[in-house]
Short mmCIF file of N, CA and C in Angstrom, two decimals:
data_model
loop_
_atom_site.label_atom_id
_atom_site.label_comp_id
_atom_site.label_asym_id
_atom_site.label_seq_id
_atom_site.Cartn_x
_atom_site.Cartn_y
_atom_site.Cartn_z
N UNK A 1 15.55 8.53 12.40
CA UNK A 1 15.03 7.72 11.32
C UNK A 1 16.20 7.35 10.42
N UNK A 2 16.38 6.04 10.24
CA UNK A 2 17.45 5.56 9.38
C UNK A 2 17.00 5.62 7.93
N UNK A 3 17.91 6.05 7.08
CA UNK A 3 17.63 6.15 5.66
C UNK A 3 18.34 5.06 4.87
N UNK A 4 19.14 4.22 5.56
CA UNK A 4 19.90 3.18 4.88
C UNK A 4 19.04 1.96 4.63
N UNK A 5 19.01 1.52 3.40
CA UNK A 5 18.18 0.36 3.02
C UNK A 5 18.67 -0.92 3.68
N UNK A 6 19.97 -1.06 3.83
CA UNK A 6 20.54 -2.28 4.39
C UNK A 6 20.13 -2.44 5.86
N UNK A 7 19.91 -1.33 6.55
CA UNK A 7 19.53 -1.36 7.96
C UNK A 7 18.03 -1.29 8.19
N UNK A 8 17.27 -1.14 7.11
CA UNK A 8 15.83 -0.98 7.24
C UNK A 8 15.22 -2.20 7.91
N UNK A 9 14.50 -1.97 8.97
CA UNK A 9 13.88 -3.06 9.73
C UNK A 9 12.76 -3.74 8.95
N UNK A 10 12.31 -3.11 7.89
CA UNK A 10 11.16 -3.66 7.16
C UNK A 10 11.54 -4.18 5.78
N UNK A 11 12.81 -4.55 5.61
CA UNK A 11 13.23 -5.09 4.31
C UNK A 11 12.34 -6.28 3.95
N UNK A 12 11.75 -6.20 2.79
CA UNK A 12 10.89 -7.27 2.29
C UNK A 12 11.73 -8.36 1.64
N UNK A 13 11.08 -9.48 1.40
CA UNK A 13 11.73 -10.56 0.66
C UNK A 13 12.27 -10.04 -0.66
N UNK A 14 11.55 -9.13 -1.29
CA UNK A 14 12.00 -8.59 -2.58
C UNK A 14 13.36 -7.92 -2.45
N UNK A 15 13.57 -7.20 -1.35
CA UNK A 15 14.84 -6.50 -1.17
C UNK A 15 15.96 -7.47 -0.83
N UNK A 16 15.63 -8.60 -0.20
CA UNK A 16 16.64 -9.60 0.11
C UNK A 16 17.18 -10.26 -1.15
N UNK A 17 16.48 -10.14 -2.26
CA UNK A 17 16.96 -10.72 -3.52
C UNK A 17 17.91 -9.77 -4.24
N UNK A 18 18.07 -8.55 -3.73
CA UNK A 18 18.94 -7.58 -4.38
C UNK A 18 20.40 -7.82 -4.00
N UNK A 19 21.28 -7.56 -4.93
CA UNK A 19 22.72 -7.66 -4.69
C UNK A 19 23.15 -6.42 -3.91
N UNK A 20 24.32 -6.50 -3.24
CA UNK A 20 24.82 -5.38 -2.45
C UNK A 20 24.93 -4.10 -3.28
N UNK A 21 25.41 -4.21 -4.51
CA UNK A 21 25.55 -3.01 -5.35
C UNK A 21 24.18 -2.42 -5.70
N UNK A 22 23.15 -3.27 -5.81
CA UNK A 22 21.81 -2.78 -6.10
C UNK A 22 21.21 -2.10 -4.87
N UNK A 23 21.49 -2.65 -3.69
CA UNK A 23 21.02 -2.01 -2.45
C UNK A 23 21.69 -0.66 -2.28
N UNK A 24 22.97 -0.58 -2.62
CA UNK A 24 23.68 0.70 -2.54
C UNK A 24 23.05 1.74 -3.48
N UNK A 25 22.69 1.32 -4.69
CA UNK A 25 22.01 2.22 -5.63
C UNK A 25 20.67 2.68 -5.05
N UNK A 26 19.96 1.75 -4.42
CA UNK A 26 18.67 2.06 -3.81
C UNK A 26 18.85 3.10 -2.70
N UNK A 27 19.90 2.92 -1.89
CA UNK A 27 20.16 3.87 -0.80
C UNK A 27 20.40 5.29 -1.32
N UNK A 28 20.97 5.40 -2.50
CA UNK A 28 21.30 6.71 -3.06
C UNK A 28 20.17 7.31 -3.90
N UNK A 29 19.07 6.59 -4.05
CA UNK A 29 17.99 7.05 -4.93
C UNK A 29 16.62 6.94 -4.28
N UNK A 30 16.54 7.30 -3.02
CA UNK A 30 15.25 7.29 -2.34
C UNK A 30 15.24 8.34 -1.24
N UNK A 31 14.06 8.64 -0.77
CA UNK A 31 13.91 9.55 0.36
C UNK A 31 12.81 8.99 1.27
N UNK A 32 13.01 9.12 2.57
CA UNK A 32 12.04 8.64 3.55
C UNK A 32 11.28 9.84 4.12
N UNK A 33 9.95 9.74 4.13
CA UNK A 33 9.10 10.83 4.61
C UNK A 33 8.13 10.27 5.64
N UNK A 34 7.92 11.03 6.72
CA UNK A 34 6.95 10.63 7.74
C UNK A 34 5.63 11.35 7.48
N UNK A 35 4.53 10.61 7.67
CA UNK A 35 3.19 11.16 7.51
C UNK A 35 2.40 10.92 8.79
N UNK A 36 1.64 11.91 9.21
CA UNK A 36 0.76 11.77 10.36
C UNK A 36 -0.56 11.18 9.91
N UNK A 37 -1.30 10.63 10.86
CA UNK A 37 -2.63 10.10 10.56
C UNK A 37 -3.45 11.16 9.83
N UNK A 38 -4.05 10.78 8.70
CA UNK A 38 -4.88 11.70 7.93
C UNK A 38 -4.14 12.43 6.81
N UNK A 39 -2.81 12.38 6.82
CA UNK A 39 -2.04 13.04 5.76
C UNK A 39 -2.19 12.30 4.44
N UNK A 40 -2.24 13.06 3.37
CA UNK A 40 -2.31 12.50 2.02
C UNK A 40 -0.90 12.11 1.57
N UNK A 41 -0.74 10.84 1.19
CA UNK A 41 0.55 10.34 0.71
C UNK A 41 0.65 10.54 -0.80
N UNK A 42 -0.38 10.15 -1.52
CA UNK A 42 -0.48 10.48 -2.94
C UNK A 42 -1.91 10.92 -3.22
N UNK A 43 -2.07 11.73 -4.25
CA UNK A 43 -3.39 12.29 -4.56
C UNK A 43 -3.81 11.87 -5.97
N UNK A 44 -5.07 11.46 -6.08
CA UNK A 44 -5.65 11.06 -7.36
C UNK A 44 -5.54 12.21 -8.36
N UNK A 45 -5.14 11.87 -9.59
CA UNK A 45 -5.05 12.86 -10.65
C UNK A 45 -3.70 13.53 -10.79
N UNK A 46 -2.80 13.33 -9.83
CA UNK A 46 -1.47 13.94 -9.88
C UNK A 46 -0.50 13.00 -10.61
N UNK A 47 0.60 13.56 -11.10
CA UNK A 47 1.63 12.74 -11.72
C UNK A 47 2.23 11.79 -10.69
N UNK A 48 2.49 10.59 -11.12
CA UNK A 48 3.11 9.59 -10.27
C UNK A 48 4.57 9.46 -10.70
N UNK A 49 5.48 9.90 -9.85
CA UNK A 49 6.88 9.99 -10.26
C UNK A 49 7.81 9.07 -9.48
N UNK A 50 7.32 8.42 -8.44
CA UNK A 50 8.17 7.57 -7.61
C UNK A 50 7.45 6.28 -7.25
N UNK A 51 8.23 5.26 -6.98
CA UNK A 51 7.71 4.04 -6.38
C UNK A 51 7.52 4.33 -4.91
N UNK A 52 6.44 3.85 -4.33
CA UNK A 52 6.13 4.15 -2.94
C UNK A 52 6.15 2.87 -2.13
N UNK A 53 6.95 2.88 -1.06
CA UNK A 53 7.06 1.73 -0.18
C UNK A 53 6.66 2.17 1.22
N UNK A 54 5.63 1.55 1.78
CA UNK A 54 5.17 1.86 3.14
C UNK A 54 6.06 1.11 4.11
N UNK A 55 6.93 1.83 4.81
CA UNK A 55 7.89 1.22 5.75
C UNK A 55 7.25 0.94 7.11
N UNK A 56 6.38 1.85 7.54
CA UNK A 56 5.76 1.72 8.86
C UNK A 56 4.38 2.34 8.77
N UNK A 57 3.40 1.72 9.47
CA UNK A 57 2.08 2.30 9.54
C UNK A 57 1.03 1.56 8.72
N UNK A 58 -0.11 2.22 8.57
CA UNK A 58 -1.25 1.69 7.81
C UNK A 58 -1.79 2.84 6.96
N UNK A 59 -2.18 2.51 5.73
CA UNK A 59 -2.73 3.52 4.82
C UNK A 59 -3.97 2.96 4.13
N UNK A 60 -4.78 3.87 3.61
CA UNK A 60 -5.95 3.45 2.84
C UNK A 60 -5.81 3.95 1.41
N UNK A 61 -6.19 3.08 0.48
CA UNK A 61 -6.28 3.46 -0.92
C UNK A 61 -7.73 3.81 -1.17
N UNK A 62 -7.98 5.00 -1.72
CA UNK A 62 -9.36 5.41 -1.99
C UNK A 62 -9.42 6.13 -3.32
N UNK A 63 -10.56 5.97 -3.97
CA UNK A 63 -10.76 6.54 -5.29
C UNK A 63 -12.03 7.38 -5.28
N UNK A 64 -11.98 8.52 -5.94
CA UNK A 64 -13.17 9.37 -6.04
C UNK A 64 -13.93 8.96 -7.29
N UNK A 65 -15.14 8.50 -7.07
CA UNK A 65 -16.01 8.07 -8.17
C UNK A 65 -16.96 9.18 -8.56
N UNK A 66 -17.95 8.86 -9.39
CA UNK A 66 -18.89 9.88 -9.86
C UNK A 66 -19.77 10.46 -8.74
N UNK A 67 -20.00 9.69 -7.67
CA UNK A 67 -20.91 10.16 -6.63
C UNK A 67 -20.24 10.36 -5.28
N UNK A 68 -19.25 9.57 -4.96
CA UNK A 68 -18.57 9.71 -3.67
C UNK A 68 -17.23 9.01 -3.71
N UNK A 69 -16.51 9.16 -2.62
CA UNK A 69 -15.22 8.50 -2.48
C UNK A 69 -15.44 7.05 -2.03
N UNK A 70 -14.62 6.15 -2.53
CA UNK A 70 -14.72 4.73 -2.17
C UNK A 70 -13.37 4.25 -1.67
N UNK A 71 -13.34 3.71 -0.44
CA UNK A 71 -12.12 3.09 0.05
C UNK A 71 -12.00 1.73 -0.62
N UNK A 72 -10.89 1.52 -1.29
CA UNK A 72 -10.67 0.30 -2.04
C UNK A 72 -9.97 -0.75 -1.19
N UNK A 73 -9.02 -0.28 -0.37
CA UNK A 73 -8.19 -1.25 0.34
C UNK A 73 -7.43 -0.58 1.47
N UNK A 74 -7.14 -1.35 2.50
CA UNK A 74 -6.23 -0.92 3.55
C UNK A 74 -4.90 -1.63 3.34
N UNK A 75 -3.80 -0.94 3.61
CA UNK A 75 -2.47 -1.51 3.42
C UNK A 75 -1.69 -1.37 4.72
N UNK A 76 -1.06 -2.47 5.11
CA UNK A 76 -0.20 -2.48 6.30
C UNK A 76 1.26 -2.59 5.86
N UNK A 77 2.12 -1.88 6.55
CA UNK A 77 3.56 -1.97 6.28
C UNK A 77 4.09 -3.33 6.73
N UNK A 78 5.14 -3.79 6.10
CA UNK A 78 5.84 -3.24 4.96
C UNK A 78 5.18 -3.67 3.66
N UNK A 79 5.04 -2.73 2.75
CA UNK A 79 4.36 -3.05 1.49
C UNK A 79 4.62 -1.97 0.44
N UNK A 80 4.77 -2.40 -0.80
CA UNK A 80 4.77 -1.44 -1.90
C UNK A 80 3.34 -0.98 -2.11
N UNK A 81 3.19 0.28 -2.52
CA UNK A 81 1.86 0.83 -2.79
C UNK A 81 1.86 1.46 -4.17
N UNK A 82 0.73 1.39 -4.83
CA UNK A 82 0.48 2.13 -6.08
C UNK A 82 1.39 1.73 -7.23
N UNK A 83 1.89 0.51 -7.23
CA UNK A 83 2.73 0.08 -8.36
C UNK A 83 1.98 0.14 -9.70
N UNK A 84 0.73 -0.35 -9.78
CA UNK A 84 0.05 -0.30 -11.08
C UNK A 84 -0.14 1.12 -11.62
N UNK A 85 -0.47 2.06 -10.76
CA UNK A 85 -0.70 3.43 -11.22
C UNK A 85 0.61 4.13 -11.54
N UNK A 86 1.68 3.80 -10.82
CA UNK A 86 2.98 4.43 -11.06
C UNK A 86 3.64 3.90 -12.33
N UNK A 87 3.67 2.59 -12.46
CA UNK A 87 4.35 1.98 -13.60
C UNK A 87 3.47 1.98 -14.85
N UNK A 88 2.18 1.75 -14.66
CA UNK A 88 1.30 1.55 -15.81
C UNK A 88 0.67 2.80 -16.39
N UNK A 89 0.55 3.87 -15.60
CA UNK A 89 -0.25 4.99 -16.10
C UNK A 89 0.42 6.34 -15.97
N UNK A 90 1.29 6.52 -15.00
CA UNK A 90 1.99 7.79 -14.73
C UNK A 90 1.11 8.85 -14.07
N UNK A 91 -0.21 8.64 -14.07
CA UNK A 91 -1.13 9.53 -13.37
C UNK A 91 -1.78 8.70 -12.27
N UNK A 92 -1.77 9.21 -11.04
CA UNK A 92 -2.37 8.47 -9.93
C UNK A 92 -3.86 8.28 -10.18
N UNK A 93 -4.30 7.04 -10.22
CA UNK A 93 -5.70 6.71 -10.45
C UNK A 93 -6.49 6.66 -9.15
N UNK A 94 -5.80 6.83 -8.03
CA UNK A 94 -6.44 6.83 -6.71
C UNK A 94 -5.55 7.60 -5.75
N UNK A 95 -6.09 7.85 -4.57
CA UNK A 95 -5.34 8.53 -3.51
C UNK A 95 -4.94 7.53 -2.45
N UNK A 96 -3.89 7.86 -1.71
CA UNK A 96 -3.46 7.06 -0.57
C UNK A 96 -3.32 8.01 0.61
N UNK A 97 -3.94 7.65 1.74
CA UNK A 97 -3.93 8.48 2.93
C UNK A 97 -3.49 7.65 4.12
N UNK A 98 -2.67 8.24 4.99
CA UNK A 98 -2.22 7.54 6.20
C UNK A 98 -3.39 7.35 7.15
N UNK A 99 -3.59 6.11 7.60
CA UNK A 99 -4.64 5.79 8.58
C UNK A 99 -4.04 5.88 9.99
N UNK A 100 -2.78 5.53 10.11
CA UNK A 100 -2.00 5.69 11.33
C UNK A 100 -0.74 6.48 10.95
N UNK A 101 -0.02 7.01 11.94
CA UNK A 101 1.25 7.64 11.64
C UNK A 101 2.08 6.64 10.84
N UNK A 102 2.67 7.11 9.76
CA UNK A 102 3.34 6.20 8.82
C UNK A 102 4.66 6.78 8.34
N UNK A 103 5.49 5.88 7.85
CA UNK A 103 6.78 6.25 7.27
C UNK A 103 6.83 5.64 5.87
N UNK A 104 7.11 6.48 4.89
CA UNK A 104 7.07 6.05 3.49
C UNK A 104 8.41 6.32 2.83
N UNK A 105 8.83 5.38 2.02
CA UNK A 105 10.05 5.50 1.24
C UNK A 105 9.66 5.76 -0.22
N UNK A 106 10.09 6.89 -0.77
CA UNK A 106 9.86 7.21 -2.17
C UNK A 106 11.12 6.83 -2.94
N UNK A 107 10.97 5.89 -3.88
CA UNK A 107 12.10 5.33 -4.61
C UNK A 107 12.06 5.84 -6.05
N UNK A 108 13.23 6.20 -6.57
CA UNK A 108 13.34 6.67 -7.95
C UNK A 108 12.78 5.63 -8.91
N UNK A 109 11.85 6.04 -9.75
CA UNK A 109 11.17 5.13 -10.68
C UNK A 109 12.14 4.51 -11.69
N UNK A 110 13.06 5.30 -12.23
CA UNK A 110 14.00 4.77 -13.22
C UNK A 110 14.88 3.68 -12.60
N UNK A 111 15.33 3.90 -11.37
CA UNK A 111 16.14 2.88 -10.69
C UNK A 111 15.32 1.62 -10.46
N UNK A 112 14.09 1.77 -10.01
CA UNK A 112 13.23 0.61 -9.76
C UNK A 112 13.05 -0.20 -11.04
N UNK A 113 12.82 0.48 -12.15
CA UNK A 113 12.68 -0.21 -13.43
C UNK A 113 13.96 -0.96 -13.81
N UNK A 114 15.13 -0.35 -13.53
CA UNK A 114 16.40 -1.03 -13.80
C UNK A 114 16.55 -2.28 -12.94
N UNK A 115 16.15 -2.17 -11.67
CA UNK A 115 16.24 -3.33 -10.76
C UNK A 115 15.35 -4.47 -11.26
N UNK A 116 14.18 -4.14 -11.76
CA UNK A 116 13.28 -5.17 -12.31
C UNK A 116 13.92 -5.83 -13.53
N UNK A 117 14.55 -5.03 -14.38
CA UNK A 117 15.19 -5.57 -15.58
C UNK A 117 16.42 -6.42 -15.25
N UNK A 118 17.19 -6.01 -14.25
CA UNK A 118 18.46 -6.67 -13.94
C UNK A 118 18.33 -7.89 -13.04
N UNK A 119 17.28 -7.96 -12.23
CA UNK A 119 17.22 -8.98 -11.19
C UNK A 119 15.94 -9.81 -11.33
N UNK A 120 16.11 -11.02 -11.79
CA UNK A 120 14.98 -11.91 -12.04
C UNK A 120 14.20 -12.21 -10.76
N UNK A 121 14.89 -12.47 -9.66
CA UNK A 121 14.21 -12.79 -8.40
C UNK A 121 13.39 -11.61 -7.90
N UNK A 122 13.96 -10.41 -8.02
CA UNK A 122 13.26 -9.20 -7.59
C UNK A 122 12.00 -9.00 -8.43
N UNK A 123 12.13 -9.11 -9.74
CA UNK A 123 10.96 -8.90 -10.61
C UNK A 123 9.92 -10.00 -10.40
N UNK A 124 10.35 -11.22 -10.14
CA UNK A 124 9.40 -12.31 -9.86
C UNK A 124 8.61 -12.01 -8.59
N UNK A 125 9.29 -11.49 -7.57
CA UNK A 125 8.61 -11.16 -6.33
C UNK A 125 7.58 -10.05 -6.56
N UNK A 126 7.95 -9.03 -7.30
CA UNK A 126 7.03 -7.92 -7.56
C UNK A 126 5.81 -8.42 -8.32
N UNK A 127 6.02 -9.26 -9.34
CA UNK A 127 4.89 -9.82 -10.10
C UNK A 127 4.00 -10.65 -9.20
N UNK A 128 4.59 -11.46 -8.34
CA UNK A 128 3.81 -12.28 -7.40
C UNK A 128 2.96 -11.41 -6.48
N UNK A 129 3.52 -10.33 -5.96
CA UNK A 129 2.77 -9.43 -5.09
C UNK A 129 1.62 -8.76 -5.85
N UNK A 130 1.86 -8.34 -7.08
CA UNK A 130 0.79 -7.75 -7.88
C UNK A 130 -0.33 -8.74 -8.12
N UNK A 131 0.02 -9.99 -8.39
CA UNK A 131 -1.00 -11.04 -8.60
C UNK A 131 -1.81 -11.28 -7.33
N UNK A 132 -1.13 -11.37 -6.18
CA UNK A 132 -1.83 -11.57 -4.90
C UNK A 132 -2.80 -10.42 -4.64
N UNK A 133 -2.35 -9.19 -4.89
CA UNK A 133 -3.20 -8.02 -4.66
C UNK A 133 -4.41 -8.03 -5.59
N UNK A 134 -4.23 -8.43 -6.84
CA UNK A 134 -5.35 -8.49 -7.77
C UNK A 134 -6.36 -9.54 -7.34
N UNK A 135 -5.90 -10.71 -6.94
CA UNK A 135 -6.81 -11.76 -6.47
C UNK A 135 -7.57 -11.32 -5.22
N UNK A 136 -6.88 -10.62 -4.33
CA UNK A 136 -7.53 -10.11 -3.12
C UNK A 136 -8.59 -9.07 -3.49
N UNK A 137 -8.31 -8.23 -4.48
CA UNK A 137 -9.29 -7.23 -4.93
C UNK A 137 -10.53 -7.91 -5.49
N UNK A 138 -10.35 -8.98 -6.25
CA UNK A 138 -11.50 -9.72 -6.78
C UNK A 138 -12.32 -10.33 -5.65
N UNK A 139 -11.65 -10.89 -4.66
CA UNK A 139 -12.35 -11.49 -3.52
C UNK A 139 -13.16 -10.43 -2.78
N UNK A 140 -12.54 -9.28 -2.54
CA UNK A 140 -13.23 -8.20 -1.83
C UNK A 140 -14.44 -7.72 -2.62
N UNK A 141 -14.29 -7.58 -3.91
CA UNK A 141 -15.39 -7.13 -4.76
C UNK A 141 -16.56 -8.10 -4.68
N UNK A 142 -16.28 -9.39 -4.78
CA UNK A 142 -17.34 -10.40 -4.70
C UNK A 142 -18.01 -10.37 -3.33
N UNK A 143 -17.22 -10.26 -2.27
CA UNK A 143 -17.78 -10.23 -0.92
C UNK A 143 -18.65 -8.99 -0.71
N UNK A 144 -18.17 -7.84 -1.16
CA UNK A 144 -18.94 -6.61 -0.97
C UNK A 144 -20.30 -6.67 -1.64
N UNK A 145 -20.36 -7.26 -2.81
CA UNK A 145 -21.62 -7.27 -3.55
C UNK A 145 -22.53 -8.43 -3.16
N UNK A 146 -21.98 -9.50 -2.60
CA UNK A 146 -22.79 -10.68 -2.31
C UNK A 146 -23.13 -10.86 -0.84
N UNK A 147 -22.45 -10.14 0.04
CA UNK A 147 -22.74 -10.26 1.47
C UNK A 147 -23.58 -9.08 1.92
N UNK A 148 -24.31 -9.30 3.00
CA UNK A 148 -25.06 -8.22 3.60
C UNK A 148 -24.11 -7.36 4.43
N UNK A 149 -24.60 -6.21 4.87
CA UNK A 149 -23.77 -5.26 5.60
C UNK A 149 -23.12 -5.89 6.83
N UNK A 150 -23.86 -6.69 7.58
CA UNK A 150 -23.29 -7.30 8.79
C UNK A 150 -22.12 -8.23 8.44
N UNK A 151 -22.25 -8.98 7.37
CA UNK A 151 -21.16 -9.85 6.93
C UNK A 151 -19.94 -9.06 6.49
N UNK A 152 -20.17 -7.96 5.77
CA UNK A 152 -19.06 -7.10 5.35
C UNK A 152 -18.39 -6.43 6.54
N UNK A 153 -19.20 -6.03 7.53
CA UNK A 153 -18.65 -5.43 8.75
C UNK A 153 -17.81 -6.46 9.50
N UNK A 154 -18.30 -7.68 9.61
CA UNK A 154 -17.54 -8.75 10.27
C UNK A 154 -16.22 -9.00 9.53
N UNK A 155 -16.27 -9.03 8.20
CA UNK A 155 -15.05 -9.22 7.41
C UNK A 155 -14.05 -8.10 7.67
N UNK A 156 -14.54 -6.86 7.76
CA UNK A 156 -13.66 -5.73 8.01
C UNK A 156 -12.99 -5.85 9.37
N UNK A 157 -13.77 -6.23 10.40
CA UNK A 157 -13.20 -6.39 11.74
C UNK A 157 -12.17 -7.52 11.77
N UNK A 158 -12.46 -8.60 11.06
CA UNK A 158 -11.50 -9.70 10.98
C UNK A 158 -10.22 -9.26 10.25
N UNK A 159 -10.37 -8.44 9.23
CA UNK A 159 -9.21 -7.91 8.51
C UNK A 159 -8.31 -7.12 9.46
N UNK A 160 -8.92 -6.25 10.27
CA UNK A 160 -8.15 -5.49 11.24
C UNK A 160 -7.51 -6.42 12.27
N UNK A 161 -8.26 -7.37 12.78
CA UNK A 161 -7.76 -8.28 13.81
C UNK A 161 -6.66 -9.19 13.28
N UNK A 162 -6.92 -9.84 12.15
CA UNK A 162 -6.00 -10.87 11.65
C UNK A 162 -4.81 -10.32 10.87
N UNK A 163 -5.01 -9.24 10.12
CA UNK A 163 -3.96 -8.80 9.21
C UNK A 163 -3.34 -7.46 9.55
N UNK A 164 -4.13 -6.52 10.05
CA UNK A 164 -3.58 -5.19 10.33
C UNK A 164 -2.90 -5.15 11.69
N UNK A 165 -3.64 -5.50 12.75
CA UNK A 165 -3.09 -5.41 14.10
C UNK A 165 -2.57 -6.74 14.64
N UNK A 166 -3.02 -7.85 14.05
CA UNK A 166 -2.65 -9.19 14.51
C UNK A 166 -2.88 -9.32 16.01
N UNK A 167 -4.09 -8.90 16.43
CA UNK A 167 -4.48 -8.94 17.84
C UNK A 167 -6.00 -9.03 17.93
N UNK A 168 -6.47 -9.59 19.05
CA UNK A 168 -7.91 -9.69 19.27
C UNK A 168 -8.52 -8.37 19.72
N UNK A 169 -7.73 -7.55 20.41
CA UNK A 169 -8.22 -6.26 20.89
C UNK A 169 -7.42 -5.14 20.22
N UNK A 170 -8.13 -4.14 19.73
CA UNK A 170 -7.50 -3.01 19.05
C UNK A 170 -8.50 -1.86 19.00
N UNK A 171 -8.00 -0.68 18.74
CA UNK A 171 -8.84 0.49 18.54
C UNK A 171 -8.92 0.75 17.05
N UNK A 172 -10.13 0.84 16.53
CA UNK A 172 -10.30 1.11 15.10
C UNK A 172 -9.73 2.49 14.77
N UNK A 173 -8.81 2.57 13.82
CA UNK A 173 -8.18 3.85 13.50
C UNK A 173 -8.93 4.66 12.45
N UNK A 174 -10.11 4.19 12.05
CA UNK A 174 -10.87 4.89 11.01
C UNK A 174 -12.20 5.38 11.57
N UNK A 175 -12.76 6.38 10.92
CA UNK A 175 -14.01 6.99 11.38
C UNK A 175 -15.21 6.10 11.04
N UNK A 176 -16.35 6.42 11.64
CA UNK A 176 -17.58 5.70 11.36
C UNK A 176 -17.94 5.83 9.87
N UNK A 177 -17.70 7.00 9.32
CA UNK A 177 -17.95 7.22 7.90
C UNK A 177 -17.06 6.32 7.04
N UNK A 178 -15.77 6.20 7.42
CA UNK A 178 -14.86 5.31 6.69
C UNK A 178 -15.27 3.85 6.80
N UNK A 179 -15.77 3.46 7.96
CA UNK A 179 -16.24 2.08 8.14
C UNK A 179 -17.39 1.81 7.18
N UNK A 180 -18.36 2.73 7.13
CA UNK A 180 -19.49 2.58 6.21
C UNK A 180 -19.03 2.51 4.77
N UNK A 181 -18.06 3.35 4.43
CA UNK A 181 -17.52 3.36 3.07
C UNK A 181 -16.81 2.05 2.75
N UNK A 182 -16.06 1.54 3.69
CA UNK A 182 -15.29 0.31 3.49
C UNK A 182 -16.18 -0.91 3.29
N UNK A 183 -17.35 -0.91 3.93
CA UNK A 183 -18.26 -2.06 3.82
C UNK A 183 -19.45 -1.77 2.89
N UNK A 184 -19.38 -0.67 2.17
CA UNK A 184 -20.44 -0.29 1.23
C UNK A 184 -21.80 -0.10 1.90
N UNK A 185 -21.79 0.59 3.02
CA UNK A 185 -23.03 0.92 3.71
C UNK A 185 -23.04 2.42 3.97
N UNK A 186 -24.20 3.02 3.99
CA UNK A 186 -24.25 4.47 4.22
C UNK A 186 -24.47 4.79 5.67
#
């Protein structure tokens, strides 16, 4: 497993906006950890001390509500995860669990904040990603409440086909219970 940011196969557009000296700082202020399917990457209620970048794999964001756990979103690598809870609150407002074997990069929060302050292109990219994620959350919320279970199930399968696996045939990596949770059905 390579730990060098410059050689990372999953460098995002955001990282391409970084200067060589900033990439070098990033290389010296992060750690890469592998997670098996089902492993907890972050836990709701714990301190959030690092920026989390999903280098490889798929993860689910889920939150424990008053009655049960709710899967909020599935995330495919490469992608930053939990930026709002890390930067905005310092306490994880939700949990993240590996759906497939995954590789995660934990980046020093202070360095990430410096990169945002120093690099306009990098900060613009991060803001754009946060906006896209918020709009997607609104769309999902509207669909979940306005569609019937079959429509939500079809949407979930299309999400796996079009965005997660980018294939017509795949094996669902989540349990029947998770499927019901994801489409708001019991």
